[in-house]
Amino acid sequence: MSSTNTVTVVGGGLAGSEAAWQCARFGVPVTLYEMRPDKTDSAHSTDLLAELVCSNSLKSQDPTSAAGTLKRELRSLGSLVIDVAHETMVPAGAALAVDRDTFARRVTERVSSHPLIRLVRSELSDLPEGRLIVATGPLTSDAMQTALSALVGEERLAFFDAAAPIIDAESVDCDIAFSASRYGKGGGEDYLNCPLTRDEYESFISELTHAQRVTPHDFEREKLFQACQPVEEIAFSSPDALRYGALKPVGLVDPRTSERPWAVVQLRSENAARTAFNLVGFQTSLTFGEQQRIFRMIPGLQDAEFLRYGVMHRNTFLDAPRLLDATLALRSQPRLRFAGQITGTEGYLEAAATGLLAAFNAVADTRGLGPFVLPSETALGALVAYATNPDTARYQPMHVNWGLVPPLDPPTGGKRNRYARYAARATDALQHALSRHPLTGAIAEVPVSSDV
């Protein structure tokens, strides 16, 4: 078959395996490159495709949660990964967890035995011609990093992930937090400000400096902490370091007291709808449990719901908002698409979902069809919209969450009711999108287990 009707996929993780399968499922021949076992990395221990290197949990199955809604969307779209996950699930309460070894083996068997997928066990050091989906993950090899840097520019490729926590705006106590910018600059109300008294600040610093951290891997120690100090490291250097740094109260007045606070934690909006806020200057290597415990000590955040915890680790990812379009194609070279964590999406199913989306668009290209883009009301559509929106500033990796979707109109009070409406709206939006694109009209006729 002509090379114009084939696709090359680089990387055999969750995103790459899903992408290869989806292309083949629709009759497009695929060459899938996976460097293991010929060359390995610091995280993987087997040569299996779709190996889960951390937890075996794929998060909540609650149908009203963003994670649960993403699972439902993947099933509707015919995802291989979600299909195998349900085949290999183990008891985990409300979460979807899998037998990690059986899961990876079944994905490997399904992919490697498909007649339209050629699995090549070899490292690529450059980017092949033709339609290409790059899904090399957070531990992209040095050779491929060099190739990608030459393609997009070194300044558009991050090698370490230093991200502050993000919280749901609805969970901030605005009887305590107040809107203001220092000295009224900018919009005047660009930030939410959580004021601390001297006693509150000193208690917070004491807990912060004695908290349990995630021990950095050897490859993280040297470069990461030179480039970006975690908030607890700054606090450890001097009790007042944060009060004269990210938590400085100058130019701010607490409307409850009409005085300047001893210190202030500022929250900056993550999106235009102001549904999610990050803690400014709070890059951290604390464990997730400690982040929840200690950051809820901040006045106004006592009931904070974390949409994403802070992280500091090796993570190769693109500046996707500046580089990729809504089909995950490189704007400067649309024949190239990216999927998985290299796009800045976090999470097992998020990786699989972007692999699926990249594949659908590659297939659409081979058939001369228009782009396949999901609406931002869907869980997957919202995640990709965030990752590819040029207005997304200070881009950091993100997993699916309801803070990314457009606000409800009219608004709904109460988290459970609000999430239920988000989920129902997402289902309606997905079905509407599937009914309108010529490619997806065939989805129900192409079973996930298809071998043709």
Short mmCIF file of C-alpha atoms in Angstrom, two decimals:
data_model
loop_
_atom_site.label_atom_id
_atom_site.label_comp_id
_atom_site.label_asym_id
_atom_site.label_seq_id
_atom_site.Cartn_x
_atom_site.Cartn_y
_atom_site.Cartn_z
CA MET A 1 0.00 0.00 0.00
CA SER A 2 1.19 3.54 -0.72
CA SER A 3 3.08 5.27 2.10
CA THR A 4 0.54 8.08 1.87
CA ASN A 5 -2.00 5.67 3.37
CA THR A 6 0.16 4.40 6.23
CA VAL A 7 1.05 5.74 9.67
CA THR A 8 4.19 5.40 11.79
CA VAL A 9 3.80 5.46 15.58
CA VAL A 10 6.82 6.04 17.83
CA GLY A 11 6.51 4.69 21.37
CA GLY A 12 4.70 1.61 22.66
CA GLY A 13 3.21 2.99 25.86
CA LEU A 14 -0.48 3.55 26.45
CA ALA A 15 -0.76 6.39 23.93
CA GLY A 16 1.28 4.66 21.22
CA SER A 17 -0.46 1.31 21.64
CA GLU A 18 -3.88 2.97 21.46
CA ALA A 19 -2.88 5.05 18.44
CA ALA A 20 -1.51 2.07 16.53
CA TRP A 21 -4.58 -0.03 17.30
CA GLN A 22 -7.05 2.66 16.24
CA CYS A 23 -5.31 3.25 12.91
CA ALA A 24 -5.25 -0.49 12.19
CA ARG A 25 -8.84 -0.88 13.37
CA PHE A 26 -9.93 1.46 10.58
CA GLY A 27 -7.84 -0.35 7.98
CA VAL A 28 -4.74 1.86 7.96
CA PRO A 29 -1.41 -0.07 8.06
CA VAL A 30 0.87 0.95 10.95
CA THR A 31 4.53 0.59 11.85
CA LEU A 32 4.94 0.84 15.63
CA TYR A 33 8.44 1.50 16.99
CA GLU A 34 9.24 0.57 20.60
CA MET A 35 12.87 0.75 21.78
CA ARG A 36 12.50 -1.78 24.60
CA PRO A 37 14.07 -4.29 25.21
CA ASP A 38 16.84 -3.16 22.84
CA LYS A 39 17.17 -0.03 24.97
CA THR A 40 15.48 0.62 28.31
CA ASP A 41 14.93 3.58 30.64
CA SER A 42 14.86 4.26 34.37
CA ALA A 43 11.14 3.49 34.86
CA HIS A 44 10.21 0.41 32.83
CA SER A 45 11.12 -3.12 33.90
CA THR A 46 9.66 -5.25 31.08
CA ASP A 47 9.48 -5.25 27.30
CA LEU A 48 5.67 -5.24 27.32
CA LEU A 49 3.66 -2.59 25.55
CA ALA A 50 1.47 -0.34 27.72
CA GLU A 51 3.43 -1.20 30.88
CA LEU A 52 2.07 0.67 33.91
CA VAL A 53 5.11 2.07 35.68
CA CYS A 54 3.42 3.59 38.75
CA SER A 55 0.02 2.82 40.25
CA ASN A 56 -2.26 0.15 38.81
CA SER A 57 -5.27 2.43 39.33
CA LEU A 58 -6.97 4.20 36.43
CA LYS A 59 -8.86 6.47 38.85
CA SER A 60 -12.53 6.80 39.71
CA GLN A 61 -15.41 5.10 37.94
CA ASP A 62 -17.93 7.51 39.46
CA PRO A 63 -20.02 8.46 36.41
CA THR A 64 -20.30 12.07 37.56
CA SER A 65 -16.54 12.56 37.98
CA ALA A 66 -14.36 13.86 35.16
CA ALA A 67 -12.31 10.63 35.27
CA GLY A 68 -15.47 8.52 35.11
CA THR A 69 -16.81 10.58 32.24
CA LEU A 70 -13.55 10.14 30.32
CA LYS A 71 -13.88 6.36 30.74
CA ARG A 72 -17.40 6.50 29.32
CA GLU A 73 -16.19 8.58 26.38
CA LEU A 74 -13.37 6.13 25.65
CA ARG A 75 -15.80 3.21 25.65
CA SER A 76 -18.06 5.07 23.24
CA LEU A 77 -15.09 5.73 20.96
CA GLY A 78 -13.93 2.10 21.01
CA SER A 79 -10.71 2.43 23.03
CA LEU A 80 -8.47 -0.63 23.21
CA VAL A 81 -6.97 0.43 26.55
CA ILE A 82 -10.31 0.84 28.34
CA ASP A 83 -11.52 -2.44 26.83
CA VAL A 84 -8.50 -4.36 28.15
CA ALA A 85 -8.70 -2.52 31.49
CA HIS A 86 -12.20 -3.89 32.04
CA GLU A 87 -11.03 -7.37 31.02
CA THR A 88 -8.23 -7.31 33.62
CA MET A 89 -9.78 -5.27 36.44
CA VAL A 90 -9.21 -6.14 40.09
CA PRO A 91 -11.31 -5.05 43.11
CA ALA A 92 -10.56 -1.42 44.02
CA GLY A 93 -13.73 0.09 45.45
CA ALA A 94 -14.95 2.96 43.29
CA ALA A 95 -11.77 3.00 41.21
CA LEU A 96 -10.88 1.07 38.07
CA ALA A 97 -7.71 -0.86 38.88
CA VAL A 98 -6.09 -3.60 36.82
CA ASP A 99 -3.78 -6.57 37.20
CA ARG A 100 -0.82 -4.67 35.78
CA ASP A 101 1.04 -7.65 34.30
CA THR A 102 -2.04 -9.20 32.70
CA PHE A 103 -3.14 -5.81 31.40
CA ALA A 104 0.18 -5.12 29.65
CA ARG A 105 0.40 -8.67 28.28
CA ARG A 106 -3.07 -8.49 26.75
CA VAL A 107 -2.43 -5.11 25.15
CA THR A 108 0.86 -6.48 23.79
CA GLU A 109 -0.84 -9.59 22.41
CA ARG A 110 -3.67 -7.62 20.80
CA VAL A 111 -1.37 -5.06 19.18
CA SER A 112 1.45 -7.38 18.09
CA SER A 113 -0.94 -9.92 16.56
CA HIS A 114 -2.93 -7.45 14.47
CA PRO A 115 -2.24 -8.10 10.77
CA LEU A 116 -2.03 -4.39 9.95
CA ILE A 117 0.47 -3.53 12.71
CA ARG A 118 4.20 -4.12 12.22
CA LEU A 119 5.95 -3.93 15.61
CA VAL A 120 9.61 -2.92 15.35
CA ARG A 121 11.79 -3.27 18.45
CA SER A 122 14.28 -0.50 17.78
CA GLU A 123 15.09 3.03 18.93
CA LEU A 124 14.50 5.84 16.48
CA SER A 125 16.93 8.75 16.60
CA ASP A 126 15.15 10.81 13.96
CA LEU A 127 11.64 11.39 12.66
CA PRO A 128 10.58 9.26 9.66
CA GLU A 129 8.81 10.73 6.64
CA GLY A 130 5.07 10.40 6.16
CA ARG A 131 2.25 10.50 8.67
CA LEU A 132 3.71 10.17 12.15
CA ILE A 133 2.38 9.98 15.71
CA VAL A 134 5.03 10.60 18.37
CA ALA A 135 4.10 9.06 21.72
CA THR A 136 7.50 8.67 23.38
CA GLY A 137 6.34 9.67 26.86
CA PRO A 138 7.94 11.56 29.75
CA LEU A 139 11.19 9.58 29.52
CA THR A 140 11.82 10.24 25.84
CA SER A 141 15.30 9.01 24.89
CA ASP A 142 18.16 11.47 24.54
CA ALA A 143 18.38 10.83 20.80
CA MET A 144 14.70 11.54 20.24
CA GLN A 145 14.87 14.61 22.50
CA THR A 146 17.63 15.94 20.27
CA ALA A 147 15.52 15.32 17.16
CA LEU A 148 12.47 16.99 18.71
CA SER A 149 14.50 19.96 19.94
CA ALA A 150 15.81 20.48 16.40
CA LEU A 151 12.24 20.32 15.11
CA VAL A 152 10.40 22.61 17.55
CA GLY A 153 13.20 24.55 19.24
CA GLU A 154 14.78 23.70 22.57
CA GLU A 155 12.81 26.45 24.32
CA ARG A 156 9.55 24.68 23.36
CA LEU A 157 10.53 21.33 24.87
CA ALA A 158 10.63 20.98 28.67
CA PHE A 159 12.73 18.28 30.28
CA PHE A 160 11.46 18.69 33.83
CA ASP A 161 8.03 19.27 35.28
CA ALA A 162 7.75 21.73 38.16
CA ALA A 163 4.06 22.44 38.70
CA ALA A 164 2.07 24.01 41.53
CA PRO A 165 -1.20 22.50 42.79
CA ILE A 166 -4.46 23.52 41.14
CA ILE A 167 -7.69 23.75 43.11
CA ASP A 168 -11.37 24.00 42.24
CA ALA A 169 -12.52 27.62 42.49
CA GLU A 170 -15.80 26.51 44.06
CA SER A 171 -13.91 25.09 47.06
CA VAL A 172 -12.23 28.40 48.00
CA ASP A 173 -13.80 30.16 50.99
CA CYS A 174 -14.35 33.65 49.62
CA ASP A 175 -15.45 34.93 53.00
CA ILE A 176 -11.71 34.77 53.76
CA ALA A 177 -9.95 34.93 50.36
CA PHE A 178 -10.30 38.28 48.59
CA SER A 179 -9.81 39.43 45.00
CA ALA A 180 -7.02 41.94 44.39
CA SER A 181 -3.73 42.53 42.62
CA ARG A 182 -0.78 44.08 44.43
CA TYR A 183 -1.16 47.87 44.34
CA GLY A 184 -4.22 47.38 42.09
CA LYS A 185 -2.02 46.65 39.05
CA GLY A 186 -3.29 44.77 36.02
CA GLY A 187 -6.98 44.02 36.26
CA GLY A 188 -7.05 44.96 39.92
CA GLU A 189 -8.74 41.67 40.79
CA ASP A 190 -6.58 39.20 38.88
CA TYR A 191 -5.75 37.10 41.95
CA LEU A 192 -7.51 35.55 44.90
CA ASN A 193 -5.54 36.25 48.07
CA CYS A 194 -5.48 34.08 51.18
CA PRO A 195 -4.25 36.21 54.12
CA LEU A 196 -2.25 34.75 57.02
CA THR A 197 -1.64 36.21 60.47
CA ARG A 198 1.81 35.88 62.02
CA ASP A 199 0.74 32.85 64.07
CA GLU A 200 -0.90 31.20 61.05
CA TYR A 201 2.19 31.82 58.92
CA GLU A 202 4.61 30.44 61.49
CA SER A 203 2.49 27.31 62.03
CA PHE A 204 2.29 26.81 58.28
CA ILE A 205 6.07 27.17 57.83
CA SER A 206 6.73 24.74 60.68
CA GLU A 207 4.52 22.06 59.11
CA LEU A 208 5.86 22.75 55.62
CA THR A 209 9.49 22.30 56.60
CA HIS A 210 8.83 19.03 58.44
CA ALA A 211 6.53 17.48 55.84
CA GLN A 212 7.14 14.20 54.04
CA ARG A 213 8.60 14.61 50.56
CA VAL A 214 8.79 12.44 47.50
CA THR A 215 12.47 11.50 47.27
CA PRO A 216 13.73 12.63 43.85
CA HIS A 217 15.25 10.04 41.55
CA ASP A 218 18.93 10.41 40.75
CA PHE A 219 18.18 11.88 37.32
CA GLU A 220 16.07 14.60 38.98
CA ARG A 221 18.41 15.83 41.66
CA GLU A 222 21.00 17.81 39.78
CA LYS A 223 19.02 19.68 37.11
CA LEU A 224 15.56 20.02 38.59
CA PHE A 225 16.37 21.67 41.88
CA GLN A 226 18.88 24.04 40.28
CA ALA A 227 16.19 25.19 37.88
CA CYS A 228 13.23 25.55 40.27
CA GLN A 229 13.29 25.37 44.03
CA PRO A 230 10.30 23.66 45.69
CA VAL A 231 8.34 25.82 48.11
CA GLU A 232 9.37 23.68 51.10
CA GLU A 233 13.05 24.05 50.19
CA ILE A 234 12.69 27.83 50.13
CA ALA A 235 10.94 27.75 53.53
CA PHE A 236 13.70 25.57 54.95
CA SER A 237 16.37 28.09 53.92
CA SER A 238 14.86 30.78 56.17
CA PRO A 239 11.57 31.12 58.11
CA ASP A 240 10.93 34.48 56.43
CA ALA A 241 12.07 33.51 52.91
CA LEU A 242 8.54 32.97 51.60
CA ARG A 243 7.19 36.08 53.34
CA TYR A 244 9.70 38.11 51.36
CA GLY A 245 9.14 36.03 48.22
CA ALA A 246 6.01 34.39 46.81
CA LEU A 247 3.98 35.14 49.97
CA LYS A 248 4.94 38.79 50.33
CA PRO A 249 1.90 40.85 51.44
CA VAL A 250 2.99 44.24 50.07
CA GLY A 251 0.40 46.17 48.12
CA LEU A 252 -2.49 44.17 49.56
CA VAL A 253 -5.07 45.00 52.23
CA ASP A 254 -7.34 42.42 53.86
CA PRO A 255 -10.87 43.89 53.59
CA ARG A 256 -11.87 42.14 56.83
CA THR A 257 -9.26 44.00 58.88
CA SER A 258 -8.39 46.97 56.61
CA GLU A 259 -4.75 46.10 57.29
CA ARG A 260 -1.91 44.46 55.43
CA PRO A 261 -1.67 40.73 56.31
CA TRP A 262 1.51 39.19 57.71
CA ALA A 263 1.72 37.02 54.56
CA VAL A 264 -0.50 36.21 51.58
CA VAL A 265 -0.86 33.11 49.42
CA GLN A 266 -2.00 34.19 45.98
CA LEU A 267 -4.18 32.09 43.69
CA ARG A 268 -3.98 32.73 39.95
CA SER A 269 -6.72 31.70 37.52
CA GLU A 270 -5.96 28.77 35.21
CA ASN A 271 -8.63 29.69 32.67
CA ALA A 272 -10.79 32.55 31.48
CA ALA A 273 -13.84 31.15 33.25
CA ARG A 274 -11.96 31.28 36.60
CA THR A 275 -13.12 27.80 37.56
CA ALA A 276 -9.65 26.63 38.60
CA PHE A 277 -6.78 28.39 40.40
CA ASN A 278 -3.13 27.51 40.99
CA LEU A 279 -1.14 28.34 44.11
CA VAL A 280 1.41 30.86 42.89
CA GLY A 281 5.00 29.86 43.65
CA PHE A 282 4.01 26.51 45.18
CA GLN A 283 6.03 24.07 43.09
CA THR A 284 6.53 21.22 45.50
CA SER A 285 7.95 17.75 46.03
CA LEU A 286 5.66 16.97 48.99
CA THR A 287 3.65 13.76 48.86
CA PHE A 288 0.06 14.22 47.70
CA GLY A 289 -1.26 13.47 51.19
CA GLU A 290 1.00 16.09 52.75
CA GLN A 291 0.00 18.67 50.15
CA GLN A 292 -3.62 18.15 51.04
CA ARG A 293 -2.97 18.33 54.78
CA ILE A 294 -0.60 21.30 54.82
CA PHE A 295 -2.04 23.48 52.07
CA ARG A 296 -5.46 23.22 53.69
CA MET A 297 -3.89 25.07 56.64
CA ILE A 298 -3.96 28.19 54.46
CA PRO A 299 -6.93 30.39 55.44
CA GLY A 300 -9.60 30.15 52.77
CA LEU A 301 -8.33 26.75 51.56
CA GLN A 302 -9.50 24.66 54.50
CA ASP A 303 -11.94 22.80 52.22
CA ALA A 304 -9.83 22.99 49.06
CA GLU A 305 -10.54 20.39 46.39
CA PHE A 306 -7.36 19.57 44.48
CA LEU A 307 -7.79 19.25 40.73
CA ARG A 308 -4.06 18.54 40.36
CA TYR A 309 -1.34 18.11 42.96
CA GLY A 310 2.03 19.77 42.63
CA VAL A 311 4.81 17.71 41.05
CA MET A 312 8.54 17.99 40.41
CA HIS A 313 10.06 15.27 38.27
CA ARG A 314 11.62 14.37 34.95
CA ASN A 315 8.96 14.84 32.28
CA THR A 316 9.68 15.61 28.66
CA PHE A 317 6.76 17.56 27.21
CA LEU A 318 6.06 20.06 24.46
CA ASP A 319 4.85 23.61 24.84
CA ALA A 320 1.68 22.27 23.26
CA PRO A 321 -0.37 25.52 23.28
CA ARG A 322 2.22 27.14 21.02
CA LEU A 323 2.96 24.07 18.86
CA LEU A 324 -0.09 21.84 18.42
CA ASP A 325 -3.51 22.33 16.88
CA ALA A 326 -6.78 20.83 18.11
CA THR A 327 -6.07 17.56 16.23
CA LEU A 328 -2.72 17.25 18.09
CA ALA A 329 -0.87 18.00 14.83
CA LEU A 330 2.24 20.16 14.76
CA ARG A 331 1.11 23.47 13.29
CA SER A 332 4.31 23.86 11.28
CA GLN A 333 4.22 20.27 9.96
CA PRO A 334 0.70 18.81 10.10
CA ARG A 335 1.90 15.34 9.03
CA LEU A 336 3.29 14.98 12.59
CA ARG A 337 1.02 14.41 15.55
CA PHE A 338 1.83 13.93 19.21
CA ALA A 339 0.04 11.90 21.87
CA GLY A 340 0.35 10.98 25.54
CA GLN A 341 2.44 12.68 28.19
CA ILE A 342 4.71 14.36 25.67
CA THR A 343 1.75 16.65 24.90
CA GLY A 344 1.53 17.67 28.55
CA THR A 345 -1.48 15.54 29.44
CA GLU A 346 -1.13 13.55 32.67
CA GLY A 347 -2.63 10.18 33.51
CA TYR A 348 -2.94 6.69 32.07
CA LEU A 349 -6.32 7.13 30.40
CA GLU A 350 -5.51 10.68 29.32
CA ALA A 351 -2.52 9.21 27.45
CA ALA A 352 -4.67 6.56 25.79
CA ALA A 353 -7.32 9.15 24.94
CA THR A 354 -4.89 11.48 23.16
CA GLY A 355 -3.46 8.47 21.31
CA LEU A 356 -6.97 7.64 20.13
CA LEU A 357 -7.65 11.24 19.11
CA ALA A 358 -4.37 11.53 17.19
CA ALA A 359 -5.13 8.25 15.40
CA PHE A 360 -8.67 9.28 14.47
CA ASN A 361 -7.28 12.41 12.84
CA ALA A 362 -4.51 10.51 11.06
CA VAL A 363 -7.14 8.12 9.67
CA ALA A 364 -9.32 11.06 8.66
CA ASP A 365 -6.34 12.49 6.77
CA THR A 366 -5.88 9.28 4.80
CA ARG A 367 -9.54 9.45 3.77
CA GLY A 368 -9.58 13.13 2.94
CA LEU A 369 -12.00 13.91 5.76
CA GLY A 370 -12.13 16.98 7.96
CA PRO A 371 -10.60 17.20 11.44
CA PHE A 372 -12.06 15.18 14.31
CA VAL A 373 -12.29 17.60 17.26
CA LEU A 374 -14.42 16.95 20.33
CA PRO A 375 -16.30 19.87 21.93
CA SER A 376 -14.90 21.39 25.11
CA GLU A 377 -17.99 20.28 27.02
CA THR A 378 -16.65 16.69 26.85
CA ALA A 379 -13.94 15.56 29.26
CA LEU A 380 -11.48 14.70 26.48
CA GLY A 381 -12.37 17.74 24.41
CA ALA A 382 -11.79 20.05 27.38
CA LEU A 383 -8.39 18.51 28.13
CA VAL A 384 -7.20 18.87 24.53
CA ALA A 385 -8.64 22.37 24.25
CA TYR A 386 -6.62 23.41 27.31
CA ALA A 387 -3.47 21.77 25.96
CA THR A 388 -3.71 23.32 22.49
CA ASN A 389 -5.14 26.76 23.23
CA PRO A 390 -2.51 29.45 22.45
CA ASP A 391 -4.04 31.56 25.25
CA THR A 392 -3.03 28.91 27.82
CA ALA A 393 -0.17 30.65 29.64
CA ARG A 394 2.56 29.08 31.81
CA TYR A 395 1.67 25.63 30.44
CA GLN A 396 2.15 22.73 32.82
CA PRO A 397 1.01 19.10 32.53
CA MET A 398 -2.65 18.53 33.37
CA HIS A 399 -5.00 15.60 33.86
CA VAL A 400 -8.71 15.59 33.07
CA ASN A 401 -10.83 17.54 35.57
CA TRP A 402 -14.03 19.54 35.62
CA GLY A 403 -12.10 22.76 36.11
CA LEU A 404 -11.26 22.65 32.39
CA VAL A 405 -14.82 22.63 31.02
CA PRO A 406 -16.93 25.73 30.27
CA PRO A 407 -19.06 26.90 33.20
CA LEU A 408 -22.68 25.82 33.39
CA ASP A 409 -25.41 28.19 32.26
CA PRO A 410 -27.31 28.68 34.46
CA PRO A 411 -24.90 27.87 37.33
CA THR A 412 -25.66 24.98 39.67
CA GLY A 413 -24.95 25.06 43.40
CA GLY A 414 -23.45 22.12 45.25
CA LYS A 415 -20.56 20.04 43.96
CA ARG A 416 -22.50 16.81 43.40
CA ASN A 417 -25.24 18.53 41.44
CA ARG A 418 -22.72 20.55 39.44
CA TYR A 419 -20.66 17.46 38.56
CA ALA A 420 -23.78 15.52 37.57
CA ARG A 421 -24.72 18.30 35.14
CA TYR A 422 -21.19 18.43 33.74
CA ALA A 423 -21.32 14.66 33.11
CA ALA A 424 -24.77 14.77 31.49
CA ARG A 425 -23.74 17.69 29.29
CA ALA A 426 -20.56 15.84 28.26
CA THR A 427 -22.56 12.79 27.19
CA ASP A 428 -24.90 14.89 25.07
CA ALA A 429 -21.99 16.80 23.51
CA LEU A 430 -20.14 13.59 22.63
CA GLN A 431 -23.17 12.00 20.98
CA HIS A 432 -23.81 15.17 18.99
CA ALA A 433 -20.17 15.25 17.80
CA LEU A 434 -20.21 11.58 16.81
CA SER A 435 -23.38 12.05 14.80
CA ARG A 436 -21.78 14.81 12.73
CA HIS A 437 -18.38 13.40 11.67
CA PRO A 438 -18.26 10.90 8.78
CA LEU A 439 -15.44 8.87 10.33
CA THR A 440 -17.27 8.15 13.58
CA GLY A 441 -20.37 7.00 11.80
CA ALA A 442 -18.48 3.73 11.32
CA ILE A 443 -17.36 3.35 14.94
CA ALA A 444 -20.23 1.10 15.98
CA GLU A 445 -19.55 -1.10 12.95
CA VAL A 446 -15.85 -1.58 13.79
CA PRO A 447 -15.58 -3.61 17.01
CA VAL A 448 -12.65 -3.01 19.35
CA SER A 449 -11.63 -6.66 19.03
CA SER A 450 -11.57 -6.46 15.23
CA ASP A 451 -8.66 -8.27 13.59
CA VAL A 452 -9.27 -6.91 10.11
#
